[in-house]
PDB file of C-alpha atoms in Angstrom:
ATOM      1  CA  UNK A 172       0.000   0.000   0.000  1.00  0.00           C
ATOM      2  CA  UNK A 173       1.341   3.365  -0.999  1.00  0.00           C
ATOM      3  CA  UNK A 174       0.597   6.605   0.841  1.00  0.00           C
ATOM      4  CA  UNK A 175      -0.600   9.285  -1.566  1.00  0.00           C
ATOM      5  CA  UNK A 176       1.637  12.294  -1.916  1.00  0.00           C
ATOM      6  CA  UNK A 177       0.219  15.501  -0.434  1.00  0.00           C
ATOM      7  CA  UNK A 178      -0.641  18.137  -2.963  1.00  0.00           C
ATOM      8  CA  UNK A 179       0.802  21.095  -1.061  1.00  0.00           C
ATOM      9  CA  UNK A 180       4.504  20.099  -1.070  1.00  0.00           C
ATOM     10  CA  UNK A 181       6.385  22.986  -2.685  1.00  0.00           C
ATOM     11  CA  UNK A 182       8.476  22.204  -5.737  1.00  0.00           C
ATOM     12  CA  UNK A 183       6.368  19.288  -6.987  1.00  0.00           C
ATOM     13  CA  UNK A 184       4.789  19.663 -10.409  1.00  0.00           C
ATOM     14  CA  UNK A 185       1.019  19.761 -10.575  1.00  0.00           C
ATOM     15  CA  UNK A 186      -0.569  16.350 -11.089  1.00  0.00           C
ATOM     16  CA  UNK A 187      -2.742  16.134 -14.182  1.00  0.00           C
ATOM     17  CA  UNK A 188      -6.425  16.035 -13.382  1.00  0.00           C
ATOM     18  CA  UNK A 189      -5.902  16.964  -9.723  1.00  0.00           C
ATOM     19  CA  UNK A 190      -7.007  20.488  -8.734  1.00  0.00           C
ATOM     20  CA  UNK A 191      -4.383  22.616  -7.024  1.00  0.00           C
ATOM     21  CA  UNK A 192      -4.720  24.235  -3.623  1.00  0.00           C
ATOM     22  CA  UNK A 193      -7.191  27.053  -3.415  1.00  0.00           C
ATOM     23  CA  UNK A 194      -5.949  30.525  -2.480  1.00  0.00           C
ATOM     24  CA  UNK A 195      -8.299  32.923  -0.835  1.00  0.00           C
ATOM     25  CA  UNK A 196      -7.823  36.508   0.202  1.00  0.00           C
ATOM     26  CA  UNK A 197      -7.995  36.994   3.934  1.00  0.00           C
ATOM     27  CA  UNK A 198      -9.919  40.115   4.986  1.00  0.00           C
ATOM     28  CA  UNK A 199      -8.206  42.543   7.307  1.00  0.00           C
ATOM     29  CA  UNK A 200     -10.937  41.982   9.890  1.00  0.00           C
ATOM     30  CA  UNK A 201      -9.785  38.366  10.246  1.00  0.00           C
ATOM     31  CA  UNK A 202      -6.308  39.557  11.266  1.00  0.00           C
ATOM     32  CA  UNK A 203      -7.225  42.586  13.352  1.00  0.00           C
ATOM     33  CA  UNK A 204     -10.537  43.548  14.855  1.00  0.00           C
ATOM     34  CA  UNK A 205     -11.657  46.990  13.579  1.00  0.00           C
ATOM     35  CA  UNK A 206     -11.406  49.599  16.313  1.00  0.00           C
ATOM     36  CA  UNK A 207     -13.675  52.606  16.535  1.00  0.00           C
ATOM     37  CA  UNK A 208     -11.985  55.882  17.436  1.00  0.00           C
ATOM     38  CA  UNK A 209     -14.710  58.201  18.712  1.00  0.00           C
ATOM     39  CA  UNK A 210     -12.333  60.867  20.046  1.00  0.00           C
ATOM     40  CA  UNK A 211     -10.581  61.081  16.690  1.00  0.00           C
ATOM     41  CA  UNK A 212     -13.920  61.189  14.914  1.00  0.00           C
ATOM     42  CA  UNK A 213     -15.177  64.066  17.062  1.00  0.00           C
ATOM     43  CA  UNK A 214     -11.960  66.051  16.582  1.00  0.00           C
ATOM     44  CA  UNK A 215     -12.069  65.618  12.810  1.00  0.00           C
ATOM     45  CA  UNK A 216     -15.733  66.522  12.736  1.00  0.00           C
ATOM     46  CA  UNK A 217     -14.911  69.767  14.539  1.00  0.00           C
ATOM     47  CA  UNK A 218     -12.250  70.533  11.918  1.00  0.00           C
ATOM     48  CA  UNK A 219     -14.757  69.894   9.146  1.00  0.00           C
ATOM     49  CA  UNK A 220     -17.324  72.120  10.862  1.00  0.00           C
ATOM     50  CA  UNK A 221     -14.804  74.945  11.300  1.00  0.00           C
ATOM     51  CA  UNK A 222     -13.753  74.774   7.655  1.00  0.00           C
ATOM     52  CA  UNK A 223     -17.359  74.644   6.466  1.00  0.00           C
ATOM     53  CA  UNK A 224     -18.246  77.623   8.679  1.00  0.00           C
ATOM     54  CA  UNK A 225     -15.370  79.687   7.305  1.00  0.00           C
ATOM     55  CA  UNK A 226     -16.297  78.932   3.702  1.00  0.00           C
ATOM     56  CA  UNK A 227     -19.989  79.640   4.318  1.00  0.00           C
ATOM     57  CA  UNK A 228     -19.270  83.009   5.924  1.00  0.00           C
ATOM     58  CA  UNK A 229     -17.009  83.971   3.030  1.00  0.00           C
ATOM     59  CA  UNK A 230     -19.730  83.125   0.529  1.00  0.00           C
ATOM     60  CA  UNK A 231     -22.406  85.049   2.449  1.00  0.00           C
ATOM     61  CA  UNK A 232     -20.348  88.184   3.170  1.00  0.00           C
ATOM     62  CA  UNK A 233     -19.404  89.158  -0.355  1.00  0.00           C
ATOM     63  CA  UNK A 234     -19.573  87.932  -3.914  1.00  0.00           C
ATOM     64  CA  UNK A 235     -19.763  84.107  -3.962  1.00  0.00           C
ATOM     65  CA  UNK A 236     -18.324  83.958  -7.480  1.00  0.00           C
ATOM     66  CA  UNK A 237     -15.327  86.014  -6.435  1.00  0.00           C
ATOM     67  CA  UNK A 238     -14.851  84.205  -3.120  1.00  0.00           C
ATOM     68  CA  UNK A 239     -14.697  80.843  -4.888  1.00  0.00           C
ATOM     69  CA  UNK A 240     -11.669  82.012  -6.883  1.00  0.00           C
ATOM     70  CA  UNK A 241      -9.530  82.217  -3.725  1.00  0.00           C
ATOM     71  CA  UNK A 242      -7.176  79.398  -2.885  1.00  0.00           C
ATOM     72  CA  UNK A 243      -8.120  79.677   0.793  1.00  0.00           C
ATOM     73  CA  UNK A 244     -11.800  79.113   0.057  1.00  0.00           C
ATOM     74  CA  UNK A 245     -11.083  76.149  -2.208  1.00  0.00           C
ATOM     75  CA  UNK A 246      -8.699  74.509   0.257  1.00  0.00           C
ATOM     76  CA  UNK A 247     -11.182  75.173   3.066  1.00  0.00           C
ATOM     77  CA  UNK A 248     -13.972  73.463   1.132  1.00  0.00           C
ATOM     78  CA  UNK A 249     -11.666  70.503   0.479  1.00  0.00           C
ATOM     79  CA  UNK A 250     -10.804  70.301   4.190  1.00  0.00           C
ATOM     80  CA  UNK A 251     -14.493  70.330   5.143  1.00  0.00           C
ATOM     81  CA  UNK A 252     -15.265  67.373   2.870  1.00  0.00           C
ATOM     82  CA  UNK A 253     -12.136  65.331   3.615  1.00  0.00           C
ATOM     83  CA  UNK A 254     -12.302  65.696   7.402  1.00  0.00           C
ATOM     84  CA  UNK A 255     -16.021  64.906   7.424  1.00  0.00           C
ATOM     85  CA  UNK A 256     -15.308  61.668   5.554  1.00  0.00           C
ATOM     86  CA  UNK A 257     -12.335  60.910   7.825  1.00  0.00           C
ATOM     87  CA  UNK A 258     -14.509  61.457  10.900  1.00  0.00           C
ATOM     88  CA  UNK A 259     -17.158  59.069   9.579  1.00  0.00           C
ATOM     89  CA  UNK A 260     -14.549  56.378   8.913  1.00  0.00           C
ATOM     90  CA  UNK A 261     -12.972  56.760  12.356  1.00  0.00           C
ATOM     91  CA  UNK A 262     -16.404  56.514  14.003  1.00  0.00           C
ATOM     92  CA  UNK A 263     -17.407  53.368  12.073  1.00  0.00           C
ATOM     93  CA  UNK A 264     -13.950  51.705  12.216  1.00  0.00           C
ATOM     94  CA  UNK A 265     -13.607  51.734   8.456  1.00  0.00           C
ATOM     95  CA  UNK A 266     -10.339  51.936   6.554  1.00  0.00           C
ATOM     96  CA  UNK A 267      -8.679  55.368   6.573  1.00  0.00           C
ATOM     97  CA  UNK A 268      -8.762  57.675   3.584  1.00  0.00           C
ATOM     98  CA  UNK A 269      -5.854  57.411   1.099  1.00  0.00           C
ATOM     99  CA  UNK A 270      -2.755  59.198   2.426  1.00  0.00           C
ATOM    100  CA  UNK A 271      -2.381  61.071  -0.870  1.00  0.00           C
ATOM    101  CA  UNK A 272      -5.759  62.752  -0.248  1.00  0.00           C
ATOM    102  CA  UNK A 273      -5.235  63.598   3.422  1.00  0.00           C
ATOM    103  CA  UNK A 274      -1.677  64.773   2.734  1.00  0.00           C
ATOM    104  CA  UNK A 275      -2.881  67.040  -0.063  1.00  0.00           C
ATOM    105  CA  UNK A 276      -5.494  68.555   2.233  1.00  0.00           C
ATOM    106  CA  UNK A 277      -2.865  69.287   4.865  1.00  0.00           C
ATOM    107  CA  UNK A 278      -0.503  70.784   2.268  1.00  0.00           C
ATOM    108  CA  UNK A 279      -3.113  73.076   0.708  1.00  0.00           C
ATOM    109  CA  UNK A 280      -4.455  74.368   4.031  1.00  0.00           C
ATOM    110  CA  UNK A 281      -0.887  74.974   5.235  1.00  0.00           C
ATOM    111  CA  UNK A 282      -0.069  76.777   1.973  1.00  0.00           C
ATOM    112  CA  UNK A 283      -3.088  79.054   2.365  1.00  0.00           C
ATOM    113  CA  UNK A 284      -2.134  79.817   5.972  1.00  0.00           C
ATOM    114  CA  UNK A 285       1.540  80.528   5.245  1.00  0.00           C
ATOM    115  CA  UNK A 286       0.729  82.645   2.191  1.00  0.00           C
ATOM    116  CA  UNK A 287      -1.628  84.787   4.230  1.00  0.00           C
ATOM    117  CA  UNK A 288       0.518  85.204   7.332  1.00  0.00           C
ATOM    118  CA  UNK A 289       3.822  85.690   5.480  1.00  0.00           C
ATOM    119  CA  UNK A 290       2.745  87.641   2.388  1.00  0.00           C
ATOM    120  CA  UNK A 291      -0.669  89.195   2.895  1.00  0.00           C
ATOM    121  CA  UNK A 292      -1.288  89.867   6.589  1.00  0.00           C
ATOM    122  CA  UNK A 293       0.628  93.140   6.660  1.00  0.00           C
ATOM    123  CA  UNK A 294      -0.456  94.437   3.260  1.00  0.00           C
ATOM    124  CA  UNK A 295      -4.119  93.532   3.045  1.00  0.00           C
ATOM    125  CA  UNK A 296      -7.236  93.438   5.241  1.00  0.00           C
ATOM    126  CA  UNK A 297      -7.449  90.830   8.024  1.00  0.00           C
ATOM    127  CA  UNK A 298      -9.908  88.949   5.828  1.00  0.00           C
ATOM    128  CA  UNK A 299      -9.011  89.711   2.203  1.00  0.00           C
ATOM    129  CA  UNK A 300     -11.232  87.074   0.642  1.00  0.00           C
ATOM    130  CA  UNK A 301     -14.183  89.314  -0.174  1.00  0.00           C
ATOM    131  CA  UNK A 302     -14.961  93.030  -0.364  1.00  0.00           C
ATOM    132  CA  UNK A 303     -14.226  94.018   3.225  1.00  0.00           C
ATOM    133  CA  UNK A 304     -12.623  97.187   4.632  1.00  0.00           C
ATOM    134  CA  UNK A 305      -9.122  97.207   6.054  1.00  0.00           C
ATOM    135  CA  UNK A 306     -10.434  97.134   9.616  1.00  0.00           C
ATOM    136  CA  UNK A 307     -12.747  94.181   8.984  1.00  0.00           C
ATOM    137  CA  UNK A 308     -14.410  92.856  12.097  1.00  0.00           C
ATOM    138  CA  UNK A 309     -17.308  90.613  12.953  1.00  0.00           C
ATOM    139  CA  UNK A 310     -18.098  87.505  10.956  1.00  0.00           C
ATOM    140  CA  UNK A 311     -15.634  88.157   8.072  1.00  0.00           C
ATOM    141  CA  UNK A 312     -12.799  88.393  10.590  1.00  0.00           C
ATOM    142  CA  UNK A 313     -13.991  85.193  12.255  1.00  0.00           C
ATOM    143  CA  UNK A 314     -13.961  83.406   8.908  1.00  0.00           C
ATOM    144  CA  UNK A 315     -10.440  84.650   8.271  1.00  0.00           C
ATOM    145  CA  UNK A 316      -9.213  83.296  11.593  1.00  0.00           C
ATOM    146  CA  UNK A 317     -10.879  79.956  10.970  1.00  0.00           C
ATOM    147  CA  UNK A 318      -9.495  79.409   7.478  1.00  0.00           C
ATOM    148  CA  UNK A 319      -6.068  80.976   7.951  1.00  0.00           C
ATOM    149  CA  UNK A 320      -5.232  79.787  11.457  1.00  0.00           C
ATOM    150  CA  UNK A 321      -7.600  77.389  13.222  1.00  0.00           C
ATOM    151  CA  UNK A 322      -8.197  74.861  10.449  1.00  0.00           C
ATOM    152  CA  UNK A 323      -4.531  74.605   9.319  1.00  0.00           C
ATOM    153  CA  UNK A 324      -3.313  74.180  12.913  1.00  0.00           C
ATOM    154  CA  UNK A 325      -5.966  71.563  13.681  1.00  0.00           C
ATOM    155  CA  UNK A 326      -5.143  69.697  10.466  1.00  0.00           C
ATOM    156  CA  UNK A 327      -1.463  69.652  11.435  1.00  0.00           C
ATOM    157  CA  UNK A 328      -2.302  68.335  14.914  1.00  0.00           C
ATOM    158  CA  UNK A 329      -4.486  65.614  13.427  1.00  0.00           C
ATOM    159  CA  UNK A 330      -1.627  64.570  11.144  1.00  0.00           C
ATOM    160  CA  UNK A 331       0.942  64.571  13.955  1.00  0.00           C
ATOM    161  CA  UNK A 332      -1.025  62.815  16.694  1.00  0.00           C
ATOM    162  CA  UNK A 333      -3.884  60.901  15.056  1.00  0.00           C
ATOM    163  CA  UNK A 334      -2.458  59.656  11.752  1.00  0.00           C
ATOM    164  CA  UNK A 335      -0.002  56.743  11.379  1.00  0.00           C
ATOM    165  CA  UNK A 336       3.375  57.695   9.846  1.00  0.00           C
ATOM    166  CA  UNK A 337       5.339  56.293   6.897  1.00  0.00           C
ATOM    167  CA  UNK A 338       2.420  56.591   4.476  1.00  0.00           C
ATOM    168  CA  UNK A 339       3.507  59.514   2.284  1.00  0.00           C
ATOM    169  CA  UNK A 340       5.777  59.064  -0.738  1.00  0.00           C
ATOM    170  CA  UNK A 341       7.878  61.490  -2.828  1.00  0.00           C
ATOM    171  CA  UNK A 342       5.601  60.860  -5.799  1.00  0.00           C
ATOM    172  CA  UNK A 343       2.765  62.357  -3.767  1.00  0.00           C
ATOM    173  CA  UNK A 344       4.635  65.663  -3.552  1.00  0.00           C
ATOM    174  CA  UNK A 345       4.876  65.829  -7.339  1.00  0.00           C
ATOM    175  CA  UNK A 346       1.196  65.027  -7.801  1.00  0.00           C
ATOM    176  CA  UNK A 347       0.179  67.611  -5.191  1.00  0.00           C
ATOM    177  CA  UNK A 348       1.858  70.354  -7.224  1.00  0.00           C
ATOM    178  CA  UNK A 349      -0.581  69.908 -10.125  1.00  0.00           C
ATOM    179  CA  UNK A 350      -3.415  71.712  -8.369  1.00  0.00           C
ATOM    180  CA  UNK A 351      -1.441  74.883  -7.452  1.00  0.00           C
ATOM    181  CA  UNK A 352      -0.144  75.049 -11.018  1.00  0.00           C
ATOM    182  CA  UNK A 353      -3.652  74.715 -12.424  1.00  0.00           C
ATOM    183  CA  UNK A 354      -4.914  77.309  -9.944  1.00  0.00           C
ATOM    184  CA  UNK A 355      -2.280  79.868 -10.960  1.00  0.00           C
ATOM    185  CA  UNK A 356      -3.031  79.282 -14.632  1.00  0.00           C
ATOM    186  CA  UNK A 357      -6.753  79.776 -13.976  1.00  0.00           C
ATOM    187  CA  UNK A 358      -6.230  82.992 -12.020  1.00  0.00           C
ATOM    188  CA  UNK A 359      -3.955  84.529 -14.654  1.00  0.00           C
ATOM    189  CA  UNK A 360      -6.315  83.507 -17.463  1.00  0.00           C
ATOM    190  CA  UNK A 361      -9.287  84.944 -15.591  1.00  0.00           C
ATOM    191  CA  UNK A 362      -7.473  88.237 -15.041  1.00  0.00           C
ATOM    192  CA  UNK A 363      -6.539  88.469 -18.717  1.00  0.00           C
ATOM    193  CA  UNK A 364     -10.168  87.935 -19.787  1.00  0.00           C
ATOM    194  CA  UNK A 365     -11.671  90.493 -17.388  1.00  0.00           C
ATOM    195  CA  UNK A 366     -11.819  94.132 -18.393  1.00  0.00           C
ATOM    196  CA  UNK A 367      -9.229  96.493 -16.872  1.00  0.00           C
ATOM    197  CA  UNK A 368     -10.517  98.123 -13.711  1.00  0.00           C
ATOM    198  CA  UNK A 369     -12.744  95.195 -12.740  1.00  0.00           C
ATOM    199  CA  UNK A 370     -12.774  94.834  -8.923  1.00  0.00           C
ATOM    200  CA  UNK A 371     -10.856  91.765  -7.851  1.00  0.00           C
ATOM    201  CA  UNK A 372      -9.465  91.214 -11.336  1.00  0.00           C
ATOM    202  CA  UNK A 373      -6.389  89.570  -9.835  1.00  0.00           C
ATOM    203  CA  UNK A 374      -6.757  87.720  -6.565  1.00  0.00           C
ATOM    204  CA  UNK A 375      -3.619  88.894  -4.753  1.00  0.00           C
ATOM    205  CA  UNK A 376      -1.218  91.810  -5.241  1.00  0.00           C
ATOM    206  CA  UNK A 377       1.720  89.552  -6.139  1.00  0.00           C
ATOM    207  CA  UNK A 378      -0.370  88.157  -9.036  1.00  0.00           C
ATOM    208  CA  UNK A 379      -1.492  91.561 -10.381  1.00  0.00           C
ATOM    209  CA  UNK A 380      -0.257  91.604 -13.974  1.00  0.00           C
ATOM    210  CA  UNK A 381      -1.705  95.085 -14.586  1.00  0.00           C
ATOM    211  CA  UNK A 382       0.531  96.547 -11.869  1.00  0.00           C
ATOM    212  CA  UNK A 383       3.697  94.455 -12.174  1.00  0.00           C
ATOM    213  CA  UNK A 384       3.735  92.909 -15.641  1.00  0.00           C
ATOM    214  CA  UNK A 385       3.867  89.270 -16.678  1.00  0.00           C
ATOM    215  CA  UNK A 386       7.605  88.825 -16.088  1.00  0.00           C
ATOM    216  CA  UNK A 387       7.377  89.862 -12.460  1.00  0.00           C
ATOM    217  CA  UNK A 388       4.161  87.925 -11.812  1.00  0.00           C
ATOM    218  CA  UNK A 389       5.435  84.745 -13.457  1.00  0.00           C
ATOM    219  CA  UNK A 390       8.580  84.967 -11.352  1.00  0.00           C
ATOM    220  CA  UNK A 391       6.423  85.253  -8.247  1.00  0.00           C
ATOM    221  CA  UNK A 392       4.330  82.286  -9.393  1.00  0.00           C
ATOM    222  CA  UNK A 393       7.450  80.193 -10.003  1.00  0.00           C
ATOM    223  CA  UNK A 394       8.839  81.008  -6.565  1.00  0.00           C
ATOM    224  CA  UNK A 395       5.482  80.194  -4.981  1.00  0.00           C
ATOM    225  CA  UNK A 396       5.305  76.818  -6.734  1.00  0.00           C
ATOM    226  CA  UNK A 397       8.854  75.990  -5.649  1.00  0.00           C
ATOM    227  CA  UNK A 398       7.930  76.900  -2.078  1.00  0.00           C
ATOM    228  CA  UNK A 399       4.844  74.663  -2.217  1.00  0.00           C
ATOM    229  CA  UNK A 400       6.927  71.779  -3.580  1.00  0.00           C
ATOM    230  CA  UNK A 401       9.546  72.291  -0.881  1.00  0.00           C
ATOM    231  CA  UNK A 402       6.800  72.241   1.751  1.00  0.00           C
ATOM    232  CA  UNK A 403       5.420  69.024   0.252  1.00  0.00           C
ATOM    233  CA  UNK A 404       8.854  67.376   0.362  1.00  0.00           C
ATOM    234  CA  UNK A 405       9.205  68.523   3.973  1.00  0.00           C
ATOM    235  CA  UNK A 406       5.893  66.872   4.857  1.00  0.00           C
ATOM    236  CA  UNK A 407       6.973  63.618   3.231  1.00  0.00           C
ATOM    237  CA  UNK A 408      10.313  63.717   5.049  1.00  0.00           C
ATOM    238  CA  UNK A 409       8.732  64.445   8.427  1.00  0.00           C
ATOM    239  CA  UNK A 410       6.228  61.649   7.849  1.00  0.00           C
ATOM    240  CA  UNK A 411       9.098  59.153   7.639  1.00  0.00           C
ATOM    241  CA  UNK A 412      10.962  60.316  10.740  1.00  0.00           C
ATOM    242  CA  UNK A 413       8.127  61.126  13.151  1.00  0.00           C
ATOM    243  CA  UNK A 414       7.136  58.499  15.732  1.00  0.00           C
ATOM    244  CA  UNK A 415       3.950  56.496  15.439  1.00  0.00           C
ATOM    245  CA  UNK A 416       1.171  58.117  17.492  1.00  0.00           C
ATOM    246  CA  UNK A 417      -1.130  55.086  17.377  1.00  0.00           C
ATOM    247  CA  UNK A 418      -0.563  51.596  18.729  1.00  0.00           C
ATOM    248  CA  UNK A 419      -2.434  48.734  17.132  1.00  0.00           C
ATOM    249  CA  UNK A 420      -3.656  45.851  19.214  1.00  0.00           C
ATOM    250  CA  UNK A 421      -1.962  42.538  18.538  1.00  0.00           C
ATOM    251  CA  UNK A 422      -4.041  39.487  17.742  1.00  0.00           C
ATOM    252  CA  UNK A 423      -1.613  36.900  19.141  1.00  0.00           C
ATOM    253  CA  UNK A 424      -1.108  35.068  15.862  1.00  0.00           C
ATOM    254  CA  UNK A 425       0.294  35.659  12.419  1.00  0.00           C
ATOM    255  CA  UNK A 426      -0.899  34.630   9.025  1.00  0.00           C
ATOM    256  CA  UNK A 427       1.715  32.975   6.903  1.00  0.00           C
ATOM    257  CA  UNK A 428       1.924  33.162   3.170  1.00  0.00           C
ATOM    258  CA  UNK A 429       0.001  30.373   1.406  1.00  0.00           C
ATOM    259  CA  UNK A 430       2.129  27.430   0.323  1.00  0.00           C
ATOM    260  CA  UNK A 431       2.077  26.352  -3.285  1.00  0.00           C
TER     261      UNK A 431
END
């Protein structure tokens, strides 16, 4: 009597007429029990609410069409949507959003904040997104603080303390630059199509072709894009050297690769 050979010995050729071993994908839930994170969900929901409030105020206190042309308003709207989705996934223990999306949101909100505080805060109204006087107060000022300070800082804290590291890649930094480039092209094209003297023809003084000429404005745009790319590379670098803020629970066993 001969003992039949097992079919799962590696290196043996497949026997004719005998089906091979079946391979099945193992769901992540079988390896690790999904964990709800209510505190994270509430914090991200507050960020989304703050960004949505800032965008809404900007649209109500001025021309909505003009407000939507500002990078701060667009990045704020993106932050409201992304953090609302991230909050829902943290509350229901679903898989996190792609790091390319969350990293882009952080980069764009940080770019809006740095551009305002470093370039515009001393030369423009406190809330220069709509038609407001230089001593703007009340709701427009509140919206400016939300979109230029509160939301970017909260997004950075969420990334540092509530997001696992080592997820960003250098290719993400290159892809993130496409939106600022498209935005600058749109703003310059819009300004060229509008009649001279139109209020808000160019969004910011450093992009005003009528006052500085195309050579000066394009130089400013190039420097701004290089600064955004450098900031993106810095985020990727910090993501690979920062410690992990979250600890995952161990299951007590490991799954080995299927044999055969």
